[in-house]
Coordinates of C-alpha atoms in Angstrom, one line a residue:
M1 CA 82.5 75.1 39.4
T2 CA 81.1 71.6 39.5
A3 CA 81.0 70.1 43.0
A4 CA 83.0 67.0 43.5
K5 CA 81.0 63.9 44.5
G6 CA 81.3 63.4 48.3
P7 CA 81.7 60.2 50.2
G8 CA 78.0 60.0 50.6
G9 CA 77.3 60.4 46.9
S10 CA 75.9 63.9 47.2
R11 CA 76.8 66.5 44.6
Y12 CA 75.9 69.4 46.9
A13 CA 78.3 72.3 46.9
P14 CA 77.8 75.1 49.5
A15 CA 77.5 78.6 48.2
A16 CA 80.4 80.9 48.9
G17 CA 79.8 83.0 52.0
T18 CA 76.7 81.1 53.2
P19 CA 76.3 81.1 57.0
A20 CA 76.9 77.7 58.4
V21 CA 77.5 75.9 61.7
A22 CA 79.8 72.9 62.2
L23 CA 78.0 69.7 63.2
S24 CA 80.5 69.3 66.0
V25 CA 79.1 72.6 67.6
L26 CA 75.6 71.2 67.8
L27 CA 76.9 67.8 69.1
A28 CA 78.9 69.7 71.8
D29 CA 75.8 71.7 73.1
P30 CA 74.9 70.1 76.4
A31 CA 71.4 71.6 76.3
L32 CA 70.6 69.6 73.2
G33 CA 72.1 66.2 74.2
L34 CA 72.5 65.1 70.6
A35 CA 74.6 62.0 69.9
R36 CA 76.1 60.7 66.7
I37 CA 75.3 57.0 66.4
A38 CA 76.1 56.2 62.7
G39 CA 77.7 57.5 59.6
P40 CA 81.2 59.0 59.2
D41 CA 83.0 60.5 62.1
E42 CA 83.7 63.8 60.4
D43 CA 82.7 67.4 60.8
R44 CA 80.3 69.0 58.3
L45 CA 79.1 72.5 57.9
I46 CA 75.3 72.7 58.3
E47 CA 73.6 75.6 56.5
Q48 CA 70.1 75.0 57.6
V49 CA 68.0 72.8 59.8
G50 CA 64.8 71.3 58.3
T51 CA 62.0 69.0 59.7
T52 CA 59.9 66.6 57.8
E53 CA 57.4 63.8 58.3
L54 CA 57.1 63.0 54.6
A55 CA 57.7 59.6 53.1
D56 CA 59.8 61.3 50.4
P57 CA 61.0 64.8 51.4
T58 CA 63.5 65.2 48.6
P59 CA 61.3 67.6 46.5
Y60 CA 61.6 70.1 49.4
L61 CA 65.3 69.9 50.1
I62 CA 67.9 72.4 48.8
G63 CA 71.0 70.8 50.2
G64 CA 73.2 71.4 53.2
E65 CA 70.5 70.4 55.7
L66 CA 70.5 68.7 59.0
L67 CA 67.2 66.9 58.4
L68 CA 65.1 66.2 61.5
T69 CA 62.3 63.7 61.7
A70 CA 60.3 61.7 64.2
G71 CA 60.0 58.9 61.6
S72 CA 56.1 59.0 61.3
L73 CA 56.3 57.9 57.6
L74 CA 59.7 56.2 57.7
P75 CA 59.5 52.9 55.7
R76 CA 59.2 49.8 57.9
T77 CA 61.5 47.5 55.8
A78 CA 65.3 47.5 55.5
E79 CA 65.0 48.1 51.7
G80 CA 62.6 51.0 52.2
I81 CA 64.8 52.6 54.8
D82 CA 67.8 52.2 52.6
G83 CA 66.0 53.9 49.7
Y84 CA 64.9 56.8 52.0
V85 CA 68.5 57.4 53.1
R86 CA 69.9 57.1 49.6
R87 CA 67.4 59.7 48.3
V88 CA 68.1 62.3 51.0
V89 CA 71.8 61.9 50.5
D90 CA 71.5 62.4 46.8
A91 CA 69.4 65.6 47.5
G92 CA 72.4 67.1 49.5
T93 CA 71.4 66.3 53.1
L94 CA 74.5 66.5 55.2
A95 CA 73.1 64.8 58.4
L96 CA 69.9 63.1 59.6
G97 CA 68.4 63.4 63.1
L98 CA 65.8 61.0 64.5
G99 CA 63.7 62.1 67.5
I100 CA 63.0 59.5 70.2
E101 CA 59.3 59.2 70.9
P102 CA 56.5 59.4 70.1
V103 CA 57.0 57.1 67.1
Y104 CA 60.2 55.2 68.1
E105 CA 61.5 54.3 71.5
E106 CA 65.0 53.9 70.0
V107 CA 66.7 54.3 66.7
P108 CA 65.9 51.4 64.4
P109 CA 69.0 49.2 63.6
D110 CA 68.1 49.3 59.9
L111 CA 68.4 53.1 59.9
I112 CA 71.8 52.9 61.6
A113 CA 73.0 50.4 59.0
A114 CA 71.7 52.4 56.0
C115 CA 73.3 55.6 57.3
D116 CA 76.6 53.8 57.7
R117 CA 76.3 52.4 54.2
H118 CA 75.6 55.8 52.6
H119 CA 78.0 57.8 54.8
L120 CA 75.4 59.9 56.3
P121 CA 75.9 61.1 59.9
L122 CA 72.9 60.0 62.0
L123 CA 72.0 61.9 65.2
R124 CA 69.9 60.7 68.1
V125 CA 67.7 63.5 69.4
P126 CA 66.8 62.7 73.0
K127 CA 63.3 62.5 74.3
G128 CA 61.9 65.9 75.4
I129 CA 64.1 68.0 73.0
P130 CA 61.9 69.8 70.6
F131 CA 63.2 70.2 67.0
V132 CA 62.8 73.9 67.3
A133 CA 65.4 74.0 70.0
V134 CA 67.9 72.4 67.6
T135 CA 67.0 74.9 64.9
R136 CA 67.3 77.8 67.3
A137 CA 70.7 76.6 68.5
A138 CA 71.9 76.2 64.9
H139 CA 70.8 79.7 63.9
S140 CA 72.3 81.2 67.1
A141 CA 75.7 79.6 66.3
M142 CA 75.5 80.7 62.7
S143 CA 74.8 84.3 63.7
E144 CA 77.7 84.2 66.2
A145 CA 80.0 82.8 63.5
R146 CA 78.9 85.3 61.0
N147 CA 79.6 88.2 63.4
R148 CA 83.0 86.7 64.3
D149 CA 83.8 86.5 60.6
L150 CA 82.7 90.1 60.0
R151 CA 84.9 91.3 62.9
R152 CA 87.9 89.4 61.4
I153 CA 87.3 90.9 58.0
S154 CA 86.9 94.4 59.4
D155 CA 90.1 94.1 61.4
A156 CA 92.0 92.7 58.4
Q157 CA 90.8 95.4 56.1
S158 CA 91.8 98.1 58.6
A159 CA 95.3 96.6 58.9
L160 CA 95.6 96.3 55.2
A161 CA 94.7 99.9 54.7
S162 CA 97.4 100.9 57.1
A163 CA 99.9 98.6 55.4
A164 CA 99.1 100.2 52.0
A165 CA 100.0 103.6 53.3
R166 CA 103.5 102.5 54.4
P167 CA 106.7 103.2 52.3
D168 CA 107.1 99.4 51.9
A169 CA 103.4 99.0 50.9
L170 CA 103.7 95.9 48.7
E171 CA 105.7 94.0 51.3
A172 CA 103.5 95.2 54.2
V173 CA 100.2 94.2 52.4
L174 CA 101.6 90.7 51.7
H175 CA 102.7 90.4 55.3
Q176 CA 99.3 91.3 56.6
L177 CA 97.6 88.8 54.2
A178 CA 100.0 86.0 55.3
T179 CA 99.5 86.9 59.0
R180 CA 95.7 87.3 59.0
L181 CA 95.0 84.1 56.9
G182 CA 97.9 82.0 58.0
V183 CA 99.1 81.4 54.4
W184 CA 102.2 81.7 52.4
A185 CA 101.6 84.6 49.9
A186 CA 103.7 85.4 46.9
L187 CA 103.6 88.0 44.1
L188 CA 104.7 86.4 40.9
D189 CA 105.2 87.7 37.4
G190 CA 104.1 86.0 34.2
N191 CA 107.1 83.7 34.2
G192 CA 106.5 82.5 37.8
T193 CA 109.4 84.6 39.2
E194 CA 108.8 85.5 42.8
L195 CA 108.9 89.2 43.3
L196 CA 107.9 89.4 46.9
T197 CA 106.8 86.7 49.5
A198 CA 105.5 86.6 53.0
G199 CA 104.6 83.9 55.5
T200 CA 106.0 80.4 56.1
R201 CA 107.3 78.9 52.8
P202 CA 105.7 75.5 51.9
A203 CA 107.7 72.5 50.8
A204 CA 109.6 72.9 47.6
E205 CA 107.3 70.7 45.6
F206 CA 104.2 72.7 46.5
A207 CA 106.0 76.0 45.8
Q208 CA 106.9 74.7 42.4
Q209 CA 103.3 73.5 41.8
L210 CA 102.0 76.9 42.7
R211 CA 104.4 78.6 40.3
E212 CA 103.3 76.3 37.5
L213 CA 99.7 76.9 38.3
A214 CA 100.3 80.7 38.2
V215 CA 102.1 80.5 34.8
R216 CA 99.2 78.5 33.3
T217 CA 96.6 80.8 34.8
T218 CA 98.4 83.9 33.6
A219 CA 98.9 82.4 30.1
R220 CA 95.2 81.8 29.8
Q221 CA 94.3 85.3 31.1
F222 CA 96.9 87.1 29.1
P223 CA 97.6 85.3 25.9
D224 CA 100.1 87.9 24.8
S225 CA 102.2 87.6 28.0
P226 CA 105.7 86.0 27.9
G227 CA 104.3 82.6 28.6
G228 CA 100.9 83.1 26.9
I229 CA 99.4 81.3 24.0
P230 CA 98.1 83.6 21.2
E231 CA 94.3 83.4 20.7
E232 CA 93.2 81.9 17.4
A233 CA 89.8 83.5 17.6
P234 CA 87.9 85.8 20.0
M235 CA 86.9 83.9 23.1
P236 CA 85.3 84.8 26.4
R237 CA 87.9 85.9 28.9
P238 CA 88.9 82.9 31.0
P239 CA 88.7 82.7 34.8
T240 CA 91.1 85.0 36.6
A241 CA 91.7 82.5 39.4
S242 CA 92.7 78.9 39.7
A243 CA 92.9 76.4 42.6
Q244 CA 94.6 73.1 43.2
H245 CA 94.1 71.1 46.4
Q246 CA 96.0 67.9 47.3
A247 CA 97.8 66.3 50.2
G248 CA 96.2 68.7 52.7
I249 CA 97.7 71.8 50.9
H250 CA 95.4 74.3 49.1
L251 CA 97.0 76.3 46.3
T252 CA 95.2 79.3 44.9
V253 CA 96.2 81.8 42.2
H254 CA 94.5 85.2 41.4
T255 CA 95.7 87.3 38.4
L256 CA 95.7 91.0 39.2
P257 CA 93.1 93.0 37.1
G258 CA 94.0 96.0 35.0
R259 CA 97.5 94.8 34.1
D260 CA 99.4 95.4 30.9
P261 CA 99.4 92.0 29.1
G262 CA 103.2 92.4 28.7
A263 CA 103.7 92.5 32.5
P264 CA 101.1 90.3 34.1
L265 CA 101.1 89.6 37.8
S266 CA 99.4 87.1 40.1
L267 CA 98.8 86.7 43.8
C268 CA 99.5 83.2 44.9
M269 CA 98.8 81.5 48.2
A270 CA 99.5 78.1 49.8
A271 CA 97.5 77.1 52.9
D272 CA 96.9 74.0 54.9
T273 CA 93.2 74.8 55.4
Q274 CA 90.4 75.2 53.0
P275 CA 89.5 78.8 52.0
T276 CA 86.7 80.3 54.0
P277 CA 84.4 83.3 53.5
V278 CA 86.9 85.3 55.5
H279 CA 89.7 84.2 53.3
R280 CA 87.8 85.2 50.2
A281 CA 86.8 88.6 51.5
V282 CA 90.3 89.5 52.7
T283 CA 91.9 88.2 49.5
S284 CA 89.5 90.3 47.4
T285 CA 90.7 93.4 49.4
V286 CA 94.3 92.5 48.9
I287 CA 93.8 92.0 45.1
V288 CA 92.4 95.5 44.9
L289 CA 95.2 97.0 46.9
L290 CA 97.9 95.2 44.9
S291 CA 96.4 96.2 41.6
L292 CA 96.5 99.9 42.7
L293 CA 100.0 99.6 44.2
T294 CA 101.5 98.0 41.1
N295 CA 99.8 100.3 38.7
P296 CA 102.5 101.9 36.6
R297 CA 101.4 105.4 37.6
L298 CA 101.4 104.6 41.3
A299 CA 104.1 102.0 41.8
L300 CA 106.9 104.6 42.4
A301 CA 104.8 107.7 43.0
G302 CA 106.4 110.0 45.5
D303 CA 104.7 112.2 48.0
T304 CA 104.3 116.0 47.7
R305 CA 107.6 116.6 49.6
S306 CA 109.5 114.5 47.1
A307 CA 107.8 116.2 44.1
G308 CA 108.6 119.6 45.6
A309 CA 112.3 118.6 46.0
V310 CA 112.5 117.7 42.3
V311 CA 110.9 121.0 41.3
R312 CA 113.4 122.9 43.4
L313 CA 116.4 121.0 41.9
L314 CA 115.2 121.7 38.4
L315 CA 114.9 125.4 39.2
G316 CA 118.4 125.6 40.5
D317 CA 118.5 124.9 44.2
A318 CA 121.6 123.2 45.5
P319 CA 121.3 119.5 46.4
A320 CA 122.3 120.2 50.0
E321 CA 119.3 122.5 50.4
V322 CA 116.9 120.1 48.9
A323 CA 118.0 116.8 50.4
P324 CA 116.3 117.4 53.8
M325 CA 113.0 117.4 52.0
L326 CA 113.6 113.8 51.0
L327 CA 114.5 112.4 54.4
T328 CA 112.0 110.7 56.7
A329 CA 110.5 112.6 59.6
D330 CA 112.6 110.8 62.2
A331 CA 115.9 111.5 60.4
P332 CA 118.3 114.0 62.0
E333 CA 118.5 117.4 60.4
D334 CA 122.0 116.7 59.2
G335 CA 120.8 113.3 57.9
A336 CA 123.0 111.1 55.9
W337 CA 122.5 108.8 52.9
T338 CA 123.8 105.4 51.8
V339 CA 124.6 105.1 48.1
V340 CA 123.8 101.8 46.4
R341 CA 125.2 100.7 43.1
G342 CA 123.8 97.6 41.5
K343 CA 124.3 95.3 38.5
L344 CA 121.6 92.9 37.1
T345 CA 123.8 89.8 36.8
R346 CA 121.0 87.4 36.2
P347 CA 118.8 88.6 33.3
A348 CA 115.1 88.7 34.1
R349 CA 113.0 86.2 32.3
S350 CA 110.3 88.9 31.7
T351 CA 110.3 90.5 28.3
A352 CA 110.1 94.0 29.9
R353 CA 113.4 95.7 30.8
P354 CA 113.8 96.2 34.5
D355 CA 113.8 100.0 34.1
R356 CA 110.5 99.9 32.2
D357 CA 108.8 97.4 34.5
P358 CA 107.1 99.3 37.3
V359 CA 106.4 96.1 39.3
H360 CA 110.1 95.1 39.2
L361 CA 111.0 98.6 40.3
A362 CA 108.4 98.6 43.0
A363 CA 109.6 95.3 44.3
L364 CA 113.2 96.5 44.2
G365 CA 112.3 99.7 46.0
T366 CA 110.4 97.8 48.6
A367 CA 113.4 95.5 49.2
L368 CA 115.8 98.4 49.5
A369 CA 113.3 100.4 51.6
T370 CA 113.7 103.5 49.4
P371 CA 111.7 105.1 46.5
F372 CA 114.9 106.9 45.3
L373 CA 115.9 104.5 42.5
N374 CA 117.5 105.0 39.1
V375 CA 117.6 101.9 36.9
D376 CA 119.2 102.2 33.5
G377 CA 119.1 98.9 31.7
Q378 CA 121.0 96.5 34.0
D379 CA 122.6 99.3 36.1
L380 CA 121.2 100.6 39.4
R381 CA 121.9 103.6 41.5
A382 CA 119.9 104.3 44.6
L383 CA 119.9 106.5 47.7
L384 CA 118.9 105.1 51.1
P385 CA 117.9 107.7 53.7
H386 CA 120.0 106.9 56.8
S387 CA 118.0 107.3 60.0
P388 CA 117.9 105.6 63.5
G389 CA 116.1 102.3 63.4
A390 CA 115.8 102.3 59.6
R391 CA 114.8 98.9 58.1
P392 CA 117.8 97.1 56.6
A393 CA 117.7 96.2 52.9
D394 CA 116.2 92.8 52.1
L395 CA 119.1 91.2 50.3
V396 CA 117.3 87.9 49.8
T397 CA 114.7 89.6 47.6
T398 CA 117.2 91.7 45.7
S399 CA 119.2 88.6 45.0
R400 CA 116.1 86.7 43.9
L401 CA 115.4 89.6 41.5
G402 CA 118.9 89.1 40.0
W403 CA 120.9 92.0 41.5
K404 CA 124.4 92.3 42.9
L405 CA 124.8 95.3 45.1
G406 CA 127.5 97.6 46.5
F407 CA 126.8 99.9 49.5
S408 CA 128.7 103.0 50.5
A409 CA 129.3 104.2 54.1
P410 CA 126.7 106.7 55.2
A411 CA 127.5 110.2 54.0
G412 CA 126.1 113.7 54.1
T413 CA 124.9 115.5 51.0
A414 CA 128.3 117.0 50.3
G415 CA 130.0 113.6 50.5
L416 CA 127.7 111.8 48.1
P417 CA 130.1 111.8 45.1
A418 CA 132.7 110.1 47.3
A419 CA 130.1 107.7 48.6
D420 CA 129.1 106.9 45.0
T421 CA 132.7 105.9 44.3
Q422 CA 132.7 103.7 47.4
A423 CA 129.5 102.0 46.3
E424 CA 130.9 101.5 42.8
R425 CA 134.0 99.8 44.1
A426 CA 132.0 97.7 46.5
L427 CA 129.8 96.6 43.6
G428 CA 132.9 95.5 41.6
R429 CA 133.9 93.3 44.5
A430 CA 130.4 91.8 44.8
V431 CA 130.3 91.0 41.0
A432 CA 133.8 89.6 41.0
T433 CA 133.3 87.4 44.1
G434 CA 129.8 86.4 43.3
V435 CA 128.3 87.5 46.7
T436 CA 125.0 89.2 46.9
A437 CA 126.2 92.5 48.3
V438 CA 129.3 94.2 49.6
H439 CA 129.3 97.0 52.2
H440 CA 132.0 99.7 52.3
H441 CA 133.7 99.7 55.7
V442 CA 132.8 102.5 58.1
E443 CA 135.6 105.2 58.4
G444 CA 135.8 105.3 62.2
S445 CA 136.3 101.5 62.4
S446 CA 139.8 101.4 60.7
V447 CA 143.3 102.8 61.0
H448 CA 142.4 105.5 58.6
G449 CA 140.5 107.3 61.4
I450 CA 143.8 108.1 63.2
V451 CA 145.7 109.5 60.2
N452 CA 146.0 113.2 59.4
R453 CA 144.0 113.6 56.2
D454 CA 146.2 116.3 54.6
D455 CA 149.4 114.3 55.2
A456 CA 147.8 111.1 53.9
E457 CA 146.5 112.7 50.7
A458 CA 149.9 114.3 50.0
L459 CA 151.6 110.9 50.5
A460 CA 149.1 109.3 48.1
R461 CA 149.6 111.9 45.4
A462 CA 153.4 111.5 45.6
R463 CA 153.2 107.6 45.6
F464 CA 151.2 107.5 42.4
A465 CA 152.7 110.5 40.6
P466 CA 154.7 108.2 38.2
L467 CA 151.3 107.1 36.7
D468 CA 150.3 110.7 35.8
E469 CA 151.9 110.6 32.4
A470 CA 151.1 107.0 31.6
P471 CA 150.0 106.4 27.9
A472 CA 146.8 104.7 26.9
P473 CA 144.7 103.4 28.6
G474 CA 145.8 106.3 30.9
P475 CA 146.3 106.8 34.6
A476 CA 142.7 106.7 35.7
V477 CA 142.2 103.3 34.1
L478 CA 145.4 101.9 35.5
L479 CA 144.5 103.1 39.0
S480 CA 141.0 101.5 38.7
T481 CA 142.6 98.3 37.6
L482 CA 145.0 98.3 40.5
R483 CA 142.3 99.1 43.0
T484 CA 140.1 96.3 41.8
W485 CA 143.0 93.8 41.6
L486 CA 144.1 94.6 45.2
S487 CA 140.5 94.5 46.5
L488 CA 140.3 91.0 45.1
Y489 CA 143.5 89.8 46.7
G490 CA 145.4 89.7 43.4
S491 CA 143.0 87.3 41.6
W492 CA 143.4 87.6 37.9
D493 CA 140.2 85.9 37.0
R494 CA 138.0 87.8 39.5
T495 CA 139.5 91.1 38.5
A496 CA 138.9 90.3 34.8
A497 CA 135.3 89.4 35.6
A498 CA 134.8 92.6 37.6
L499 CA 136.3 94.9 34.9
E500 CA 134.8 92.8 32.0
L501 CA 138.3 92.3 30.6
H502 CA 140.4 89.4 29.4
R503 CA 142.7 88.1 32.2
N504 CA 145.8 88.7 30.0
T505 CA 144.8 92.4 29.7
V506 CA 144.7 92.6 33.5
R507 CA 148.1 91.0 33.7
R508 CA 149.6 93.5 31.3
R509 CA 148.1 96.4 33.1
I510 CA 149.4 95.3 36.5
S511 CA 152.8 94.6 35.1
R512 CA 152.8 98.1 33.6
I513 CA 151.8 99.6 37.0
A514 CA 154.6 97.7 38.8
E515 CA 157.1 99.0 36.2
L516 CA 156.0 102.6 36.4
L517 CA 155.9 102.6 40.2
G518 CA 159.2 100.7 40.4
T519 CA 157.9 98.2 42.9
D520 CA 157.3 94.5 43.4
L521 CA 153.5 93.9 43.6
D522 CA 154.1 90.3 44.8
D523 CA 155.3 91.8 48.1
P524 CA 152.4 91.8 50.6
D525 CA 153.9 94.9 52.4
V526 CA 153.9 96.8 49.1
R527 CA 150.3 95.8 48.4
M528 CA 149.3 97.0 51.9
E529 CA 151.1 100.3 51.3
L530 CA 149.4 100.9 47.9
W531 CA 146.0 99.9 49.3
F532 CA 146.4 102.5 52.1
A533 CA 147.5 105.2 49.6
L534 CA 144.6 104.4 47.2
H535 CA 142.2 105.1 50.0
W536 CA 143.5 108.7 50.4
L537 CA 144.1 109.4 46.7
P538 CA 141.7 112.3 45.8
S539 CA 139.1 111.2 43.3

């Protein structure tokens, strides 16, 4: 990377990870008594302290110095002093310090003017302060800063390791990255779709710029990706990272290594401070973890308990016997499950189908806080272990991924078929009404909880008996249409959308139901009675 020309004309670019001390730290040290008397009023990171009494020290400078001199061979004319300052600035010197006595009793005005002109901070070193004291203070501060950075890196790596072991590993790792570095972090696919995010979101314009930067970077790295440009001829692999800094916001993109070109991923960050060695070290760790966690073989890998449960099911054990193996350690012995049904209503821009994209599945599983997913094309079925204090589903993320969801009430293993029906009906209402998710009501919170089950079921069977001999499309279809139509408050358009039918078809079915039942479906009391009976009608 070519260093940008600074305000003083220097093209010096500090090496990544080089120990440095802020100039303000040295100026604030009362034992040194240094004073800035010229040059820009800005902080600079000093990487070394050098001393010289040469008329032209530039052959011996490497850049990044605080250059100290007593001025023994400092030119005596204004033009000569100007040339001296210009040369040391071009060599990468970041600050100049002039010692008082034995050569000068005070800093020459021509030197002050030259440093102002060339934007070089000029420090006055008081009488009696040896240059070695300044060097020792700088090295001590550098060592302290280095140790502090190492502690921050070590603490962050420990926290990231713990996060990677959590059930919601992807989300937890991104959260630790955002918290430790004070950034907004996002995991994006090759089209710039946000899969997971953490931290305080930047302004919309910066988020958009970051997405565009990610798409360009991914396209260069993976020419065969959805947004990539085919390579005309073999070329060296382009950089795996990009950066863009403006208006005090620093945007960075890192493509994840080891990815399938058809499903590239990038880690994107927006920060209001420049990246530091700590940022780079922590980011490198996060990239490795995310690469492992999004690997197709690991993204949805279960633990040994889950694998054992699958083996037992395949060998004939009953679901009720196997289910406890899948519950979390803090779940009660008679643990319950929530069934989720989903529909991908906004097609993903990625070329990969959701059920064949391990990253999409991992992001969806993280959002729902469960590894028990079954995605078939655009249809989802999932089981959420129900336990005290369980993390609620992240509906913002599931909506961003394009899913509408329906949730059942918690149910034991024996009640899962009924819960699946509840979730399916809730999903129909979610799709029809356009909401993100619909939850089935809890049994004990309604009038159904005070009704005798046997009597209610008998009443329901008798009420809908006239439909039993209905011709095509048959009683099951008519009951499903009636249930959806009632759940959507008699809306023809929403019912048609939920059932994927023409609204005239819905009208004909409802009219046929009213005729067979011999009732007026425009009467709200009738609708209430039928809705109550449908609840108790055996599936």
